[in-house]
Coordinates of C-alpha atoms in Angstrom, one line a residue:
Chain T
M1 CA 6.1 27.4 -28.6
T2 CA 3.0 27.4 -26.4
T3 CA 1.8 30.8 -27.4
H4 CA -1.4 29.3 -28.7
A5 CA -2.3 27.5 -25.5
L6 CA -5.8 28.6 -24.4
P7 CA -6.1 30.5 -21.0
E8 CA -5.8 28.4 -17.9
A9 CA -9.5 28.7 -17.0
W10 CA -10.5 27.5 -20.5
R11 CA -8.1 24.6 -20.4
R12 CA -9.5 23.6 -17.0
G13 CA -13.1 23.9 -18.3
L14 CA -12.2 21.4 -21.1
Y15 CA -10.5 19.0 -18.8
E16 CA -13.1 19.1 -16.1
T17 CA -15.8 18.5 -18.8
I18 CA -13.9 15.5 -20.2
A19 CA -13.4 14.1 -16.7
R20 CA -17.0 14.5 -15.6
R21 CA -18.8 13.2 -18.8
R22 CA -20.7 10.0 -18.1
D23 CA -22.9 7.6 -20.1
M24 CA -26.3 8.1 -18.4
R25 CA -29.3 5.9 -18.3
A26 CA -31.6 7.6 -15.8
F27 CA -33.2 11.0 -16.7
L28 CA -35.5 13.6 -15.4
P29 CA -38.5 14.5 -17.6
D30 CA -37.8 18.2 -17.7
P31 CA -37.7 19.6 -21.2
I32 CA -34.4 20.8 -22.6
P33 CA -34.5 24.5 -23.5
H34 CA -34.1 25.1 -27.3
E35 CA -31.1 27.3 -26.8
T36 CA -29.3 24.6 -24.8
L37 CA -30.1 22.0 -27.5
A38 CA -28.9 24.4 -30.2
R39 CA -25.6 24.9 -28.4
M40 CA -25.1 21.1 -28.1
L41 CA -25.9 20.6 -31.8
S42 CA -23.7 23.5 -32.8
A43 CA -20.8 21.9 -30.8
A44 CA -21.3 18.6 -32.7
N45 CA -21.4 20.5 -36.1
Q46 CA -18.0 22.0 -35.3
A47 CA -16.3 18.6 -35.3
G48 CA -13.6 18.0 -37.9
S49 CA -14.8 16.0 -40.9
V50 CA -12.9 14.2 -43.6
G51 CA -12.3 16.6 -46.4
F52 CA -14.8 19.1 -44.7
S53 CA -17.6 16.7 -45.8
Q54 CA -19.8 17.4 -42.7
P55 CA -21.5 14.0 -43.2
W56 CA -23.8 14.2 -40.2
N57 CA -27.5 14.8 -39.6
F58 CA -29.3 15.2 -36.3
L59 CA -32.7 13.7 -35.8
V60 CA -34.5 14.9 -32.6
V61 CA -36.9 12.2 -31.7
E62 CA -39.7 13.3 -29.3
N63 CA -42.8 11.4 -30.5
L64 CA -43.6 8.8 -27.8
D65 CA -45.0 6.2 -30.1
T66 CA -41.9 6.2 -32.1
R67 CA -39.8 5.9 -29.0
R68 CA -41.9 3.0 -27.8
Q69 CA -41.2 1.1 -31.0
I70 CA -37.5 1.7 -30.7
R71 CA -37.5 0.7 -27.0
A72 CA -39.3 -2.6 -27.8
H73 CA -36.5 -3.4 -30.4
V74 CA -33.8 -2.5 -27.8
E75 CA -35.4 -4.8 -25.3
Q76 CA -35.4 -7.7 -27.8
E77 CA -31.7 -7.1 -28.5
R78 CA -30.9 -6.9 -24.8
M79 CA -32.4 -10.3 -24.2
R80 CA -30.6 -11.7 -27.2
A81 CA -27.3 -10.3 -26.0
A82 CA -27.8 -11.9 -22.6
A83 CA -27.1 -15.3 -24.1
A84 CA -23.5 -14.3 -24.8
F85 CA -22.7 -14.0 -21.1
S86 CA -21.8 -16.8 -18.7
E87 CA -24.7 -17.7 -16.4
E88 CA -23.1 -15.8 -13.4
R89 CA -22.6 -12.6 -15.4
R90 CA -25.9 -12.9 -17.2
A91 CA -27.9 -12.1 -14.0
K92 CA -25.7 -9.1 -13.4
Y93 CA -26.0 -8.0 -17.1
L94 CA -29.8 -8.2 -16.9
A95 CA -29.9 -6.1 -13.7
F96 CA -28.1 -3.2 -15.4
K97 CA -30.4 -0.3 -16.6
L98 CA -29.0 0.2 -20.1
E99 CA -31.2 3.0 -21.5
G100 CA -33.6 5.8 -20.8
I101 CA -35.4 6.0 -24.2
L102 CA -38.8 6.8 -22.7
D103 CA -37.7 8.6 -19.5
A104 CA -35.6 11.2 -21.3
P105 CA -37.5 14.2 -22.8
I106 CA -35.8 13.6 -26.2
N107 CA -33.7 11.1 -28.1
L108 CA -31.2 12.0 -30.7
C109 CA -30.2 9.9 -33.7
I110 CA -26.9 11.1 -35.3
T111 CA -26.4 9.7 -38.8
C112 CA -23.7 9.6 -41.4
D113 CA -24.2 10.3 -45.1
Q114 CA -21.2 8.6 -46.7
E115 CA -22.1 10.0 -50.1
R116 CA -22.3 13.7 -49.0
F117 CA -20.6 15.9 -51.6
G118 CA -20.2 12.9 -53.8
P119 CA -17.7 10.1 -53.9
A120 CA -14.6 12.2 -54.4
V121 CA -14.0 13.8 -51.0
I122 CA -10.5 14.7 -50.0
G123 CA -9.0 12.1 -47.6
K124 CA -11.8 9.5 -48.0
N125 CA -10.4 7.7 -51.0
T126 CA -8.4 5.1 -49.1
I127 CA -10.7 4.5 -46.0
P128 CA -14.4 5.2 -46.8
E129 CA -15.2 4.7 -43.1
T130 CA -13.6 8.0 -42.3
A131 CA -17.0 9.7 -42.8
V132 CA -18.3 7.5 -39.9
Y133 CA -15.2 8.4 -37.9
S134 CA -16.0 12.1 -38.4
T135 CA -19.6 11.5 -37.3
C136 CA -18.3 9.9 -34.0
C137 CA -16.2 13.0 -33.4
A138 CA -19.3 15.1 -33.7
V139 CA -21.1 12.8 -31.2
Q140 CA -18.2 13.3 -28.7
N141 CA -18.4 17.1 -29.1
L142 CA -22.2 16.9 -28.4
W143 CA -21.6 14.7 -25.4
L144 CA -19.1 17.1 -23.9
A145 CA -21.3 20.1 -24.6
A146 CA -24.3 18.3 -22.9
R147 CA -22.2 17.6 -19.8
A148 CA -21.1 21.3 -19.6
E149 CA -24.8 22.2 -19.8
G150 CA -25.7 19.8 -17.0
V151 CA -27.5 17.5 -19.5
G152 CA -27.0 13.7 -19.5
V153 CA -26.4 11.6 -22.6
G154 CA -26.7 7.9 -22.9
W155 CA -25.6 6.1 -26.0
V156 CA -27.8 3.1 -26.8
S157 CA -26.0 0.7 -29.1
I158 CA -28.1 -2.4 -28.9
L159 CA -30.2 -1.7 -31.9
E160 CA -30.1 -2.7 -35.6
P161 CA -29.5 0.2 -38.0
H162 CA -32.1 -1.2 -40.4
V163 CA -34.7 -1.2 -37.7
L164 CA -33.9 2.5 -36.9
R165 CA -34.1 3.3 -40.6
T166 CA -37.6 1.8 -40.9
I167 CA -39.0 3.5 -37.8
L168 CA -37.4 6.9 -38.5
R169 CA -37.8 6.7 -42.3
I170 CA -34.1 7.2 -42.8
P171 CA -32.9 6.5 -46.4
D172 CA -30.9 3.3 -47.1
R173 CA -27.7 5.2 -47.9
I174 CA -27.7 6.9 -44.5
L175 CA -26.1 5.1 -41.6
P176 CA -27.5 5.7 -38.1
V177 CA -24.3 5.9 -36.1
A178 CA -25.4 7.0 -32.6
Y179 CA -28.8 6.7 -30.9
L180 CA -28.7 8.9 -27.8
C181 CA -31.0 9.5 -24.8
V182 CA -30.8 13.1 -23.8
G183 CA -32.1 14.8 -20.6
F184 CA -31.3 16.4 -17.3
V185 CA -30.3 14.0 -14.5
E186 CA -30.4 13.7 -10.7
S187 CA -26.7 13.4 -10.6
F188 CA -23.6 12.5 -12.6
P189 CA -21.8 9.5 -10.9
E190 CA -18.1 9.9 -9.9
Q191 CA -17.1 6.7 -11.8
P192 CA -18.4 5.0 -15.0
T193 CA -21.3 2.6 -14.2
F194 CA -19.4 -0.5 -15.2
E195 CA -16.3 0.5 -13.3
A196 CA -18.3 1.3 -10.1
A197 CA -20.2 -2.0 -10.4
G198 CA -16.9 -4.0 -10.7
W199 CA -18.0 -5.3 -14.2
L200 CA -14.7 -4.3 -15.9
P201 CA -11.6 -2.7 -14.5
R202 CA -10.1 0.6 -15.7
I203 CA -6.9 -0.1 -17.7
P204 CA -3.9 2.0 -16.5
L205 CA -3.1 4.5 -19.2
K206 CA 0.6 3.6 -19.2
N207 CA -0.3 0.1 -20.3
L208 CA -2.1 1.5 -23.4
V209 CA 0.8 3.6 -24.7
F210 CA 3.5 2.3 -27.0
H211 CA 6.5 3.9 -28.5
D212 CA 7.6 3.6 -32.2
Q213 CA 6.5 -0.1 -32.5
W214 CA 3.5 -1.9 -31.2
G215 CA 4.2 -3.4 -27.8
D216 CA 7.3 -1.3 -27.1
P217 CA 6.9 0.7 -23.9
P218 CA 7.1 4.5 -23.8
N219 CA 10.4 6.1 -22.5
S220 CA 10.7 6.6 -18.8
K221 CA 9.8 10.3 -18.9
L222 CA 6.5 9.8 -20.7
R223 CA 5.8 6.8 -18.4
C224 CA 6.3 8.9 -15.3
A225 CA 4.1 11.6 -16.7
L226 CA 1.4 9.1 -17.6
E227 CA 1.6 7.6 -14.1
A228 CA 1.4 11.0 -12.5
D229 CA -1.7 11.8 -14.4
Q230 CA -3.5 8.5 -14.0
G231 CA -6.4 9.5 -16.2
N232 CA -7.4 12.2 -13.8
C233 CA -5.6 15.3 -14.9
A234 CA -8.4 17.7 -14.4
R235 CA -9.3 16.4 -10.9
M236 CA -6.0 17.1 -9.2
S237 CA -7.0 20.6 -8.2
G238 CA -10.7 20.3 -8.7
P239 CA -13.6 19.5 -6.4
K240 CA -13.7 15.8 -5.2
T241 CA -17.3 15.1 -6.1
D242 CA -19.5 15.9 -9.0
D243 CA -21.6 18.3 -6.9
T244 CA -20.8 21.6 -8.6
S245 CA -24.1 23.2 -7.7
G246 CA -22.3 25.6 -5.3
I247 CA -20.0 26.9 -8.0
V248 CA -22.4 27.3 -10.9
T249 CA -22.3 30.9 -12.0
Chain S
M1 CA -33.0 21.3 -13.5
T2 CA -29.6 22.8 -14.5
T3 CA -27.9 22.4 -11.2
H4 CA -25.3 20.2 -12.8
A5 CA -24.3 22.7 -15.4
L6 CA -20.6 23.5 -15.1
P7 CA -19.5 27.0 -14.1
E8 CA -19.7 29.7 -16.9
A9 CA -15.9 29.9 -17.3
W10 CA -15.6 26.1 -17.7
R11 CA -18.4 26.0 -20.3
R12 CA -16.8 28.8 -22.2
G13 CA -13.5 26.9 -22.1
L14 CA -15.1 23.9 -23.7
Y15 CA -17.0 25.9 -26.4
E16 CA -13.9 28.0 -27.2
T17 CA -11.8 24.9 -27.6
I18 CA -14.4 23.2 -29.8
A19 CA -14.7 26.3 -32.0
R20 CA -10.9 26.8 -32.3
R21 CA -9.9 23.2 -33.1
R22 CA -8.5 22.8 -36.6
D23 CA -7.1 20.0 -38.7
M24 CA -3.5 21.1 -39.1
R25 CA -0.9 20.2 -41.7
A26 CA 2.0 22.5 -41.0
F27 CA 4.1 22.1 -37.8
L28 CA 7.0 23.5 -35.9
P29 CA 9.7 21.0 -35.0
D30 CA 9.7 21.9 -31.2
P31 CA 9.3 18.9 -29.0
I32 CA 6.1 18.4 -27.1
P33 CA 6.7 18.2 -23.3
H34 CA 6.0 14.8 -21.8
E35 CA 3.5 16.3 -19.3
T36 CA 1.6 17.9 -22.2
L37 CA 1.5 14.7 -24.2
A38 CA 0.4 12.8 -21.0
R39 CA -2.5 15.2 -20.5
M40 CA -3.6 14.8 -24.1
L41 CA -3.5 11.0 -23.9
S42 CA -5.3 11.0 -20.5
A43 CA -8.1 13.1 -22.1
A44 CA -8.4 10.5 -24.9
N45 CA -8.4 7.7 -22.3
Q46 CA -11.4 9.3 -20.5
A47 CA -13.7 9.0 -23.5
G48 CA -16.8 6.8 -23.1
S49 CA -16.4 3.3 -24.5
V50 CA -19.0 0.6 -25.3
G51 CA -19.5 -1.5 -22.2
F52 CA -16.4 0.3 -20.6
S53 CA -14.2 -1.8 -23.0
Q54 CA -11.5 0.9 -23.4
P55 CA -10.6 -0.6 -26.8
W56 CA -7.8 1.9 -27.7
N57 CA -4.0 2.0 -27.8
F58 CA -1.8 5.0 -28.4
L59 CA 1.4 4.5 -30.5
V60 CA 3.7 7.4 -30.3
V61 CA 5.8 7.3 -33.5
E62 CA 9.0 9.3 -33.4
N63 CA 11.5 7.3 -35.4
L64 CA 12.2 9.2 -38.6
D65 CA 12.8 6.1 -40.8
T66 CA 9.4 4.7 -39.8
R67 CA 7.8 8.0 -40.6
R68 CA 9.5 8.2 -44.0
Q69 CA 8.0 4.8 -44.9
I70 CA 4.6 6.0 -43.9
R71 CA 4.9 9.2 -45.7
A72 CA 5.9 7.4 -48.9
H73 CA 2.8 5.3 -48.7
V74 CA 0.6 8.4 -48.1
E75 CA 2.2 10.1 -51.1
Q76 CA 1.3 7.1 -53.3
E77 CA -2.3 7.2 -52.0
R78 CA -2.5 10.9 -52.6
M79 CA -1.6 10.5 -56.3
R80 CA -4.0 7.6 -56.6
A81 CA -6.8 9.7 -55.1
A82 CA -6.1 12.5 -57.6
A83 CA -7.6 10.4 -60.3
A84 CA -11.1 10.6 -58.7
F85 CA -11.3 14.4 -59.2
S86 CA -12.3 16.3 -62.3
E87 CA -9.3 17.8 -64.1
E88 CA -10.1 21.3 -62.9
R89 CA -10.3 20.2 -59.2
R90 CA -7.3 17.8 -59.5
A91 CA -4.8 20.7 -59.8
K92 CA -6.3 22.3 -56.7
Y93 CA -6.4 19.0 -54.9
L94 CA -2.7 18.4 -55.6
A95 CA -1.8 21.9 -54.4
F96 CA -3.2 21.2 -50.9
K97 CA -0.7 20.3 -48.2
L98 CA -2.4 17.3 -46.7
E99 CA 0.0 16.1 -44.0
G100 CA 3.0 17.0 -41.8
I101 CA 4.2 13.5 -41.1
L102 CA 7.9 14.5 -41.2
D103 CA 7.6 18.1 -40.0
A104 CA 5.7 17.3 -36.8
P105 CA 7.9 16.2 -33.8
I106 CA 5.7 13.1 -33.3
N107 CA 3.0 11.1 -35.0
L108 CA 0.3 9.2 -33.1
C109 CA -1.5 6.1 -34.2
I110 CA -4.7 5.4 -32.3
T111 CA -5.9 1.9 -32.7
C112 CA -8.9 -0.2 -31.8
D113 CA -8.9 -3.7 -30.3
Q114 CA -12.3 -5.0 -31.1
E115 CA -11.7 -8.1 -29.0
R116 CA -10.7 -6.4 -25.8
F117 CA -12.3 -8.1 -22.8
G118 CA -13.5 -10.8 -25.1
P119 CA -16.5 -11.0 -27.5
A120 CA -19.2 -10.4 -24.8
V121 CA -19.0 -6.7 -24.1
I122 CA -22.2 -5.0 -23.0
G123 CA -23.7 -2.9 -25.8
K124 CA -21.5 -4.4 -28.5
N125 CA -23.6 -7.4 -29.4
T126 CA -25.7 -5.8 -32.1
I127 CA -23.2 -3.4 -33.7
P128 CA -19.6 -4.6 -33.4
E129 CA -18.3 -1.3 -34.9
T130 CA -19.2 0.4 -31.6
A131 CA -15.7 -0.3 -30.4
V132 CA -14.4 1.8 -33.4
Y133 CA -16.9 4.5 -32.6
S134 CA -15.6 4.6 -29.0
T135 CA -12.0 5.0 -30.3
C136 CA -13.1 7.9 -32.5
C137 CA -14.6 9.6 -29.3
A138 CA -11.1 9.2 -27.7
V139 CA -9.5 10.8 -30.8
Q140 CA -11.8 13.8 -30.5
N141 CA -11.0 14.2 -26.8
L142 CA -7.3 14.1 -27.7
W143 CA -7.8 16.6 -30.5
L144 CA -9.6 19.1 -28.2
A145 CA -7.0 18.7 -25.4
A146 CA -4.2 19.3 -27.9
R147 CA -6.0 22.5 -29.1
A148 CA -6.3 23.7 -25.5
E149 CA -2.5 23.1 -25.0
G150 CA -1.7 25.0 -28.2
V151 CA -0.8 21.8 -30.0
G152 CA -1.9 21.2 -33.6
V153 CA -3.3 17.8 -34.7
G154 CA -3.7 16.7 -38.4
W155 CA -5.6 13.5 -39.1
V156 CA -4.0 11.7 -42.1
S157 CA -6.6 9.3 -43.6
I158 CA -5.1 8.5 -47.0
L159 CA -3.3 5.3 -45.9
E160 CA -4.1 1.6 -45.9
P161 CA -4.5 0.0 -42.4
H162 CA -2.6 -3.1 -43.6
V163 CA 0.4 -1.0 -44.6
L164 CA 0.4 0.8 -41.2
R165 CA 0.1 -2.7 -39.5
T166 CA 3.2 -3.9 -41.4
I167 CA 5.3 -0.8 -40.7
L168 CA 4.3 -0.4 -37.0
R169 CA 4.1 -4.2 -36.3
I170 CA 0.5 -3.9 -35.3
P171 CA -1.2 -7.3 -34.9
D172 CA -3.9 -8.3 -37.5
R173 CA -6.8 -8.1 -35.0
I174 CA -6.0 -4.5 -34.2
L175 CA -7.5 -1.7 -36.4
P176 CA -5.5 1.5 -36.8
V177 CA -8.3 4.1 -36.7
A178 CA -6.5 7.4 -36.7
Y179 CA -3.0 8.4 -37.8
L180 CA -2.3 11.9 -36.5
C181 CA 0.5 14.4 -36.9
V182 CA 1.1 16.2 -33.7
G183 CA 3.1 19.4 -33.0
F184 CA 3.1 23.0 -32.1
V185 CA 2.1 25.4 -34.9
E186 CA 2.7 28.9 -36.2
S187 CA -1.0 29.7 -35.9
F188 CA -4.4 28.1 -36.0
P189 CA -6.5 29.4 -38.9
E190 CA -9.8 31.1 -38.3
Q191 CA -11.7 28.8 -40.8
P192 CA -11.1 25.1 -41.8
T193 CA -8.7 24.9 -44.7
F194 CA -11.2 23.6 -47.2
E195 CA -13.8 26.2 -46.3
A196 CA -11.3 29.0 -46.6
A197 CA -10.1 27.7 -49.9
G198 CA -13.6 27.6 -51.3
W199 CA -13.3 23.8 -51.8
L200 CA -16.6 22.9 -50.0
P201 CA -19.2 25.2 -48.4
R202 CA -20.2 25.0 -44.7
I203 CA -23.7 23.5 -44.4
P204 CA -26.1 25.7 -42.3
L205 CA -26.8 23.8 -39.1
K206 CA -30.6 24.2 -39.4
N207 CA -30.5 22.2 -42.7
L208 CA -28.9 19.3 -40.9
V209 CA -31.5 19.0 -38.1
F210 CA -34.7 17.0 -38.4
H211 CA -37.6 16.4 -36.1
D212 CA -39.2 13.0 -35.3
Q213 CA -38.8 11.7 -38.9
W214 CA -36.0 12.0 -41.4
G215 CA -36.6 15.1 -43.6
D216 CA -39.1 16.8 -41.3
P217 CA -37.8 20.2 -40.2
P218 CA -37.4 21.2 -36.5
N219 CA -40.1 23.3 -34.9
S220 CA -39.8 27.1 -35.2
K221 CA -38.3 27.6 -31.8
L222 CA -35.4 25.2 -32.3
R223 CA -34.9 26.5 -35.9
C224 CA -34.6 30.1 -34.5
A225 CA -32.1 28.9 -31.8
L226 CA -30.1 27.1 -34.5
E227 CA -30.1 30.1 -36.7
A228 CA -29.1 32.4 -33.9
D229 CA -26.2 30.1 -33.1
Q230 CA -24.9 29.5 -36.6
G231 CA -22.2 27.1 -35.5
N232 CA -20.4 29.8 -33.7
C233 CA -21.8 29.8 -30.2
A234 CA -18.5 30.3 -28.4
R235 CA -17.4 33.1 -30.6
M236 CA -20.1 35.6 -29.9
S237 CA -18.4 37.1 -26.9
G238 CA -14.9 35.8 -27.6
P239 CA -11.9 37.4 -29.4
K240 CA -12.4 37.7 -33.1
T241 CA -9.1 36.1 -34.1
D242 CA -7.2 33.1 -32.9
D243 CA -4.4 35.1 -31.5
T244 CA -4.8 34.4 -27.8
S245 CA -1.2 35.0 -26.9
G246 CA -2.1 38.1 -25.0
I247 CA -4.5 36.2 -22.7
V248 CA -2.5 33.1 -22.0
T249 CA -2.2 32.7 -18.3

């Protein structure tokens, strides 16, 4: 029944990439080779999409003036968001570096055309948002490909879609889904930033899995397997730190 | 600058998995080992999430009566959707097998709690939907892990969230994002179903990439790299078919 499992080394490659992916906010200015960027975009383009509608576009933003405009808007939104936090947390929030729009050599805007191939797309009749869901799957593929290539990606979500549309001349019918900073990095941290900083705790996987009805726990065998894994499946036999420079081939 | 690139074999593992992932609708009844399912769920749980909010839950649906109710609803939606297609395409649409809800040994409902950790989550102030975007990234991680394990996943999107909530007793504040059929399969097809059937064409990647402003083509170097890749980066040196049974380790 497992005859279609991929070879051990390939499986490990996937799991290691998933475990080592991080949301990055600090970047080196080095340019990204075109071949590397093409592999990342190709990975995104191979995501599944509702009814094979392929609703995405990829806008590579290099122009510095454009990026300055976008960064100014993000900075406004960041200050506006600060008001939502308690006074104690606000200082900590404002101390976080949340984006590298100008540091990174490129930004990438990944958009969704909900009308691609017309209104009658298989599987999109009941939930129109499935086109956006497909676009997010493409983002995740790109994020993983970037990590495998040693390229950092930071998703900047504190910006208004209509502002991005104006600055990047994106038509009204197109939804900008992800605005990403993309570049090489000094290092990939072992833990997500907000976990390492004690901002929010990691939720144990076994608490997130239900069986048959919402709220009912999984059976004991699955619970044991989830506890044994602890969200760290790839790491059990892998190197302890992110420094893989010695094993790059 | 590429010192953080993962080893060649790991990179290939990721790209091969991305290239071989398919949306499946036919399944074998064989049960999925708990350890395999745990690795898939762990992969999902390692997705990035806005402000580290980890907004997802995973509901493993095994109960056959429950699945029969869900399938009956999907069948209704499928017939309703048929009306949107021209007469010529309608017959073809109705001939597609769109789900394996009862064939697969389990179904998985992946949900999003947009209120997890309260309303003040870093990065979610401007676009509340980012929690749903994060959940889709988790879905894609699970989909890739499943493929690596030789497990097929089919995303069923022709169902109403409120119907799923009722049948699975999911609270109103929780959005069911993905309803997946999960099981071993006879084979993974070389091409996506709708591409192979001539339903919709694959869009050349170079047509989907813009530079600096919407509609402006990428520079000639990137265009060449995109054309060389043709959405098939992992396949260039890989086996021609999906039959990897001979190289499973």
